[in-house]
Amino acid sequence: MSSVDIVYDKIHFRHDPTWTGRLGPPDGGGGVIVCVACVIEMMESDDVASVRKSVALSGISGVLKCSPGAVRELLQQDHRVCLHFTASLLGMLRTVEDPATLEQVVQVLVQLLLELQSEQYVHYTLDDIYAQLCDQRSMRGFLPTFSFLGKLVEAVPNLAQSLVAQYVPLLECLCSALLYPDEGLRASVFYVWQRVCGAAGGSAAQSLPSALRDRVCAALLRTLDNACSPQLTINCLGLLNQLVRLGEMVSVLMNSPGDQISSDTDQNLPGDGDDRVVSQNRERQPPERRCPLPLILKKLLLSGDETLQVASAQCMVSILVHSPSQYCTPFILADVPEFLFERVSSSRSEVLLWSVYSCLLLLTEDPLFFSHCHSVYGIESLVRSLNEALRLTNQEVQKQGVLLLTEILERQPPGVRLFPSGLGFVAVSEAVVAGVSSPCLLVATQAARAGTALLRLNHQSSPVQYKEIERLVEAITHRCTELPLPSSTPRRGTLKGADPSSQASRPGGFLLQALLCFQAACRLAGQCALEPSMKENVFTAPSQRGQAQDSLESLCVCLLHCCDTVCIPSVTRMCERSPSAPVLQCFYSILSCQFTLLPSVMPLFASKLASSGFYRLAVEHKALLCVGNRNQHLNASCCGFLQKLSMCLLSQSDPPACSNQHDCEEVETLLQGGLPSLCCCVPEWPSLLCEAPEDLLSDSTGPRATQYCLLIMLHLALQHGDRLLPDQTVFSSVVWLLCSVQEQGDCPLPRSVLRSALYLLAVTQDKSPNLDWAPLNCISKALSWCQSLSSLYTHHPPLLHFIYRYPELAERFGPLVLELWLTRRARSTPSGQTTSSSLQTALKQEKRESLSEEEQSQEPDPDAKELLIVMEKYPAVVLALLGMVCTRDAPLAERALGVLEVFLKDGRGCEAGLCALLRPALLQALQRLGVENSQGPTQGPNAGALDSLPLVLRLLCAMQAGEPPSSSSDGEVDGTHFKLLYHVSNLAGRLKPSNTESLLPALRYLYCSLSLSPLHCADRAVSMLLSNTGLMDQLQTILSSSSSSPSSPSSPPSLSPPTSSSPLRCCCHLLLSSLITLQRVHSSQVHKRISWNLDNVVQRLLFWKRHADGLLLASSLRVLQALLDVDLASDVVCVSSGPGLTGPRPLGATDSALHPLGSRGARCLTAALYGLLLQKQDLLLRVSINCLTSLLGFLHRRSPTAAQHAVCQPWSRLLLYSLLNSGESCTLHPATLTLITLLLRQGGGAALWESHLSQVMEAVERRGVKELGQEAVCALRQLLTQRKPMPLGNLGLPRPVHVARTPSRLYAHVCVHVCVTRGPASESGKVRPQQQQQQRTSDRLVRSAPASRETD
């Protein structure tokens, strides 16, 4: 159109060229010719077609757009022409019927008035419109005019203000036009009002006269209520949307009753009836009709047009946002929430969802919303809609929906349940979990808040859905692990403890909401635990309640697990950079809740917290955020957590610090009073402890209470591995505090505080200097204040070290502490195992003489190790234990004895020289016991003292066994040793044979004394024992109890079943064997002999060896060996035998030579020893081969022929064959090697035993000489160095071949290895291994005897 000239050729020739101009764009490219006069005449002429007019108007519009100011220059040549042109266009609005032309007219008019930029023409236009409205009685035909006016108001700035200020009559005409029945016309008028009221931010609408404003509002409501056309409805809603943004307009609209609308209609539309009819109609209207706007908007919600639904919801939001408390009620009474819930459940439009969510959110602020059960009605629809919204991409919609759910859950009255069944709760829980999983942190934060509200007790269904609660808690805590850390760390000086929830977009906002939700879950678990009906699911079978996953216990376990693995790491990581008071307050409240949910697991949880530095963490947070009465709620949470943590740790300490109710209340009161004022950092604690308070308040409040709380926390933290302060600082501070309390005359320290102080002193003493007399005196007085030291005792090794480090404390409190230590050890010992046996098994076991001679040991437990270290360091401990053995009751004395036995058997006592300290004390104890025993049976205290005799004797045995012979000087042996031996022998002689508990250690001690004494000292001991007739009688009595000869082989043997007297008889046999041997060596005088029946011994060895006690058999063989070594002729023992051994009288030459054994007895004894060797038991092998050696020596001395006959019997080869074919361990056993040596020596040369020798050599080569034990090497050396076999007499057997000439490569190979370790080949060297073997066997019998008693 820009290329067509706007000139009407028919009339243009008569126009003045002044009104013609070539108009073009500013760049000067081309242009069109425009004649204003032609345009005006074309617009006024009826002969010009509408099409030409439309083309001309289109051209003018294009010129106005493309050439700003060009048309204005033409028209401003004469303003009358401009007014005429404007009037022509305004006239066309009423005369033209073509819609396209009308549209062009409206457009050109608006553009022209804007181009002219003069209020004169605008006012002219308004005046013309008003004049036309006044002249015309009908509004018909004013639709284009109203449309033009609306666009003009929209286009011209401040025109709305001018209309309100200067053209009120025009506005009244516009208001009257709203009553016209034509909906199209009314739509255009509402469009004008919409532009007027919406201009300048609504200031024009606020300037309207009140009467006019009320008429507009009434007409608007009436029109909305009856509108049929969509355009009218949309324009009405547009005006309503503008009006409801103003509080005054909202008040008018909401207070406009329905009868006023009717009256307005009656006034403007005559013929509807008289006044009486109108008043009657008003009275008949229900109260709801007095405010029709909610009903009108509700009706629009029911329409199928989504645009109208959105507009209706937005209008509601705009109304309610002004004053929810004032305007919610009409909407709720109109049941608008019900229809809103229906809309959200059936729509996926983001705009509609957001609008409806916002409207419902405002409606929830009125309690009427919940009392009318709209929340119960709509919760299901809301959850369904929320699940759909969470799948959308608009995060604002998601946030608004979750916020609505949160408000409903938070505001719902407890008396009205939202979820009577589990399905509803599960659906809401799933929606909350989905919200928490949203990638938007704002939505997740709001969902966490919704979860907090959901976890209220009144929202739980029946039965409670514990599994869903676990899922919700796990989802929220899992999201915490994905939070990013704060970008920067605020400076300490500028930290204000800002609430992260104020900036919910930050990770701190979500963390806070997550912690609040977790706290709500903990609170819910605690509330459910108090309700029996909620604690267990009534629909769960009784047999499965303990294993059900959907249970309160499983929820508590889940809470503790999430707290331990997620909450604690997340909060500590976040608060390391940016500590937040609300986050920490909630965090410490959660930790406090854990102590009531699972009490059985709390000891472990509390220990983990204390060892992880939570004492330091909580105190640092208090010092950082709570100084100067800031963040009092955080201070209270920290104090509550520290109090519960401390009480839990004190209750699980060993022994418990709060053993009674009074102690618990005392500590709890102390912590409650002292913790709130503790708001300083840990490095400031020493100065606080060393501060002497001027105002001495009660112990539960004031500075003293704070100092006491510090001691308790230092104690508990240090006990669990968290050293808050250096040891020297703690030690000096505690000492200063104890002295300060006494100097100021304060009340005695509470027991819990004194216990903590004692523990701190003990643990931190190593790096601290020794205390002077004054501090020690203060500590002693402080400990004396407590009536029972057990309430101050802590089972910790440093306490023993501290008490015994200072003699002043050890003398007064050492025995009590030691007694408490042993008592605690008794409680920790498993049932059925005594402290003595447990301590003994804790140390290294005695060496076992096996083929490899490996040491089998077991590491001692820590308590035993520590006590042994204390005993080695402080001799007073040993004397205290000895005092317990002699004076305390049996259980405690047994435990003390067990400790001393372990200490002595381990060799530590002798190394530290403590045996010299023990001997005089033991001698005094024995002297006292000897005096009491000589007075006969007594009652009272003496009877208890006599009960300690077995323990003292056992201690003597342990000391004697653990002390090497070389450790005692001659003076000691002649002095204390001899006196001990004297008193023990006297006691042993006076005791009753039935008193095996005392006799057994007494005889063991006597035997050990004889065996371990040097040769030059043993003569006096032997003489003293042999001169003790009481002791000899005691030995005879014990031996006689088993020496009765059985009447037949089927008679029950006395050796067969091991009884309680078997160990006693074993000791008697060993002591007797030593007396026999040593009496012959020293030629000691014997005052009373012991009878010994050889027949009984041989019969037992022959017939009852398989059923007899092995130890008793071995000890009997030891006595028999000693007798055979002295040729059965001893001054100590009178050996007797019967015809069964010696044969009938008169005796033959051989029987006479072998008397009292006889040839038959020799054969029987040899067969018995062979039988014992065939049992292949280690102990019997050793004692049997030793006895066989002595027997062959006896036979060789008395009758060499009998000796050779005994060796050369076929069963000798059978015995050797059995031993050599019983495995390599048996082949290389020292007993087997010794047997071959005896056979070579007594029974022939190497040719007779060559195959057996080769078998032994092969076994040695396979194992290797270096792998053999020392005893086996000695036996092998004896075998290989056997040179001179004894003559065979007249048996006619071939002369033996020398062993060295045996053609065997193996023999030469073994000799090389054995000769490396072989000593000088002397006769004494040959006998020494046998003596060592006999000695070790005897020692083994002694050690095994008590074990046999314990086993029995």
CSV table of N, CA and C in Angstrom, one decimal, residues 843-844 868 872 900-915 958-959 961-964 967:
chain,number,residue,atom,x,y,z
A,843,LEU,N,49.3,-67.3,81.0
A,843,LEU,CA,50.8,-67.2,80.8
A,843,LEU,C,51.3,-68.3,79.9
A,844,LYS,N,52.6,-68.4,79.7
A,844,LYS,CA,53.1,-69.4,78.9
A,844,LYS,C,53.0,-70.8,79.6
A,868,LEU,N,50.8,-57.9,86.5
A,868,LEU,CA,52.1,-58.4,86.7
A,868,LEU,C,53.2,-57.3,86.5
A,872,GLU,N,55.8,-56.3,89.5
A,872,GLU,CA,57.2,-56.2,89.3
A,872,GLU,C,57.8,-54.9,89.6
A,900,LEU,N,49.7,-64.5,92.3
A,900,LEU,CA,51.1,-64.7,92.7
A,900,LEU,C,51.7,-65.9,92.0
A,901,GLU,N,50.9,-67.0,91.8
A,901,GLU,CA,51.4,-68.2,91.2
A,901,GLU,C,51.9,-67.8,89.8
A,902,VAL,N,51.1,-67.1,89.1
A,902,VAL,CA,51.5,-66.7,87.7
A,902,VAL,C,52.7,-65.9,87.7
A,903,PHE,N,52.8,-65.0,88.6
A,903,PHE,CA,53.9,-64.1,88.7
A,903,PHE,C,55.2,-64.8,89.0
A,904,LEU,N,55.1,-65.8,89.9
A,904,LEU,CA,56.3,-66.6,90.3
A,904,LEU,C,56.7,-67.6,89.2
A,905,LYS,N,55.7,-68.2,88.6
A,905,LYS,CA,56.0,-69.2,87.6
A,905,LYS,C,56.6,-68.6,86.3
A,906,ASP,N,56.2,-67.4,86.1
A,906,ASP,CA,56.7,-66.7,84.9
A,906,ASP,C,58.2,-66.2,85.1
A,907,GLY,N,58.7,-66.4,86.3
A,907,GLY,CA,60.1,-66.0,86.6
A,907,GLY,C,60.3,-64.6,86.9
A,908,ARG,N,59.2,-63.7,86.9
A,908,ARG,CA,59.4,-62.3,87.1
A,908,ARG,C,59.8,-62.0,88.6
A,909,GLY,N,59.2,-62.8,89.5
A,909,GLY,CA,59.5,-62.6,90.9
A,909,GLY,C,61.0,-62.8,91.2
A,910,CYS,N,61.5,-63.8,90.6
A,910,CYS,CA,62.9,-64.1,90.9
A,910,CYS,C,63.9,-63.1,90.3
A,911,GLU,N,63.5,-62.7,89.1
A,911,GLU,CA,64.3,-61.7,88.4
A,911,GLU,C,64.3,-60.4,89.1
A,912,ALA,N,63.2,-60.0,89.7
A,912,ALA,CA,63.1,-58.7,90.4
A,912,ALA,C,63.5,-58.8,91.8
A,913,GLY,N,63.9,-60.0,92.3
A,913,GLY,CA,64.4,-60.2,93.7
A,913,GLY,C,63.2,-60.2,94.7
A,914,LEU,N,62.0,-60.5,94.2
A,914,LEU,CA,60.9,-60.4,95.1
A,914,LEU,C,60.7,-61.7,95.9
A,915,CYS,N,61.4,-62.8,95.5
A,915,CYS,CA,61.3,-64.0,96.3
A,915,CYS,C,62.0,-63.8,97.6
A,958,ALA,N,54.8,-72.7,94.3
A,958,ALA,CA,55.0,-71.8,93.1
A,958,ALA,C,56.3,-71.1,93.1
A,959,MET,N,56.6,-70.5,94.3
A,959,MET,CA,57.9,-69.8,94.5
A,959,MET,C,59.1,-70.7,94.3
A,961,ALA,N,59.2,-73.5,92.6
A,961,ALA,CA,59.3,-74.0,91.2
A,961,ALA,C,59.8,-72.9,90.3
A,962,GLY,N,59.5,-71.7,90.6
A,962,GLY,CA,59.9,-70.6,89.7
A,962,GLY,C,61.3,-70.1,90.0
A,963,GLU,N,61.9,-70.5,91.1
A,963,GLU,CA,63.2,-70.0,91.4
A,963,GLU,C,64.3,-70.9,91.0
A,964,PRO,N,65.2,-70.5,90.2
A,964,PRO,CA,66.3,-71.4,89.8
A,964,PRO,C,67.2,-71.7,90.9
A,967,SER,N,70.0,-69.2,92.1
A,967,SER,CA,69.6,-67.9,92.5
A,967,SER,C,69.7,-67.7,94.0
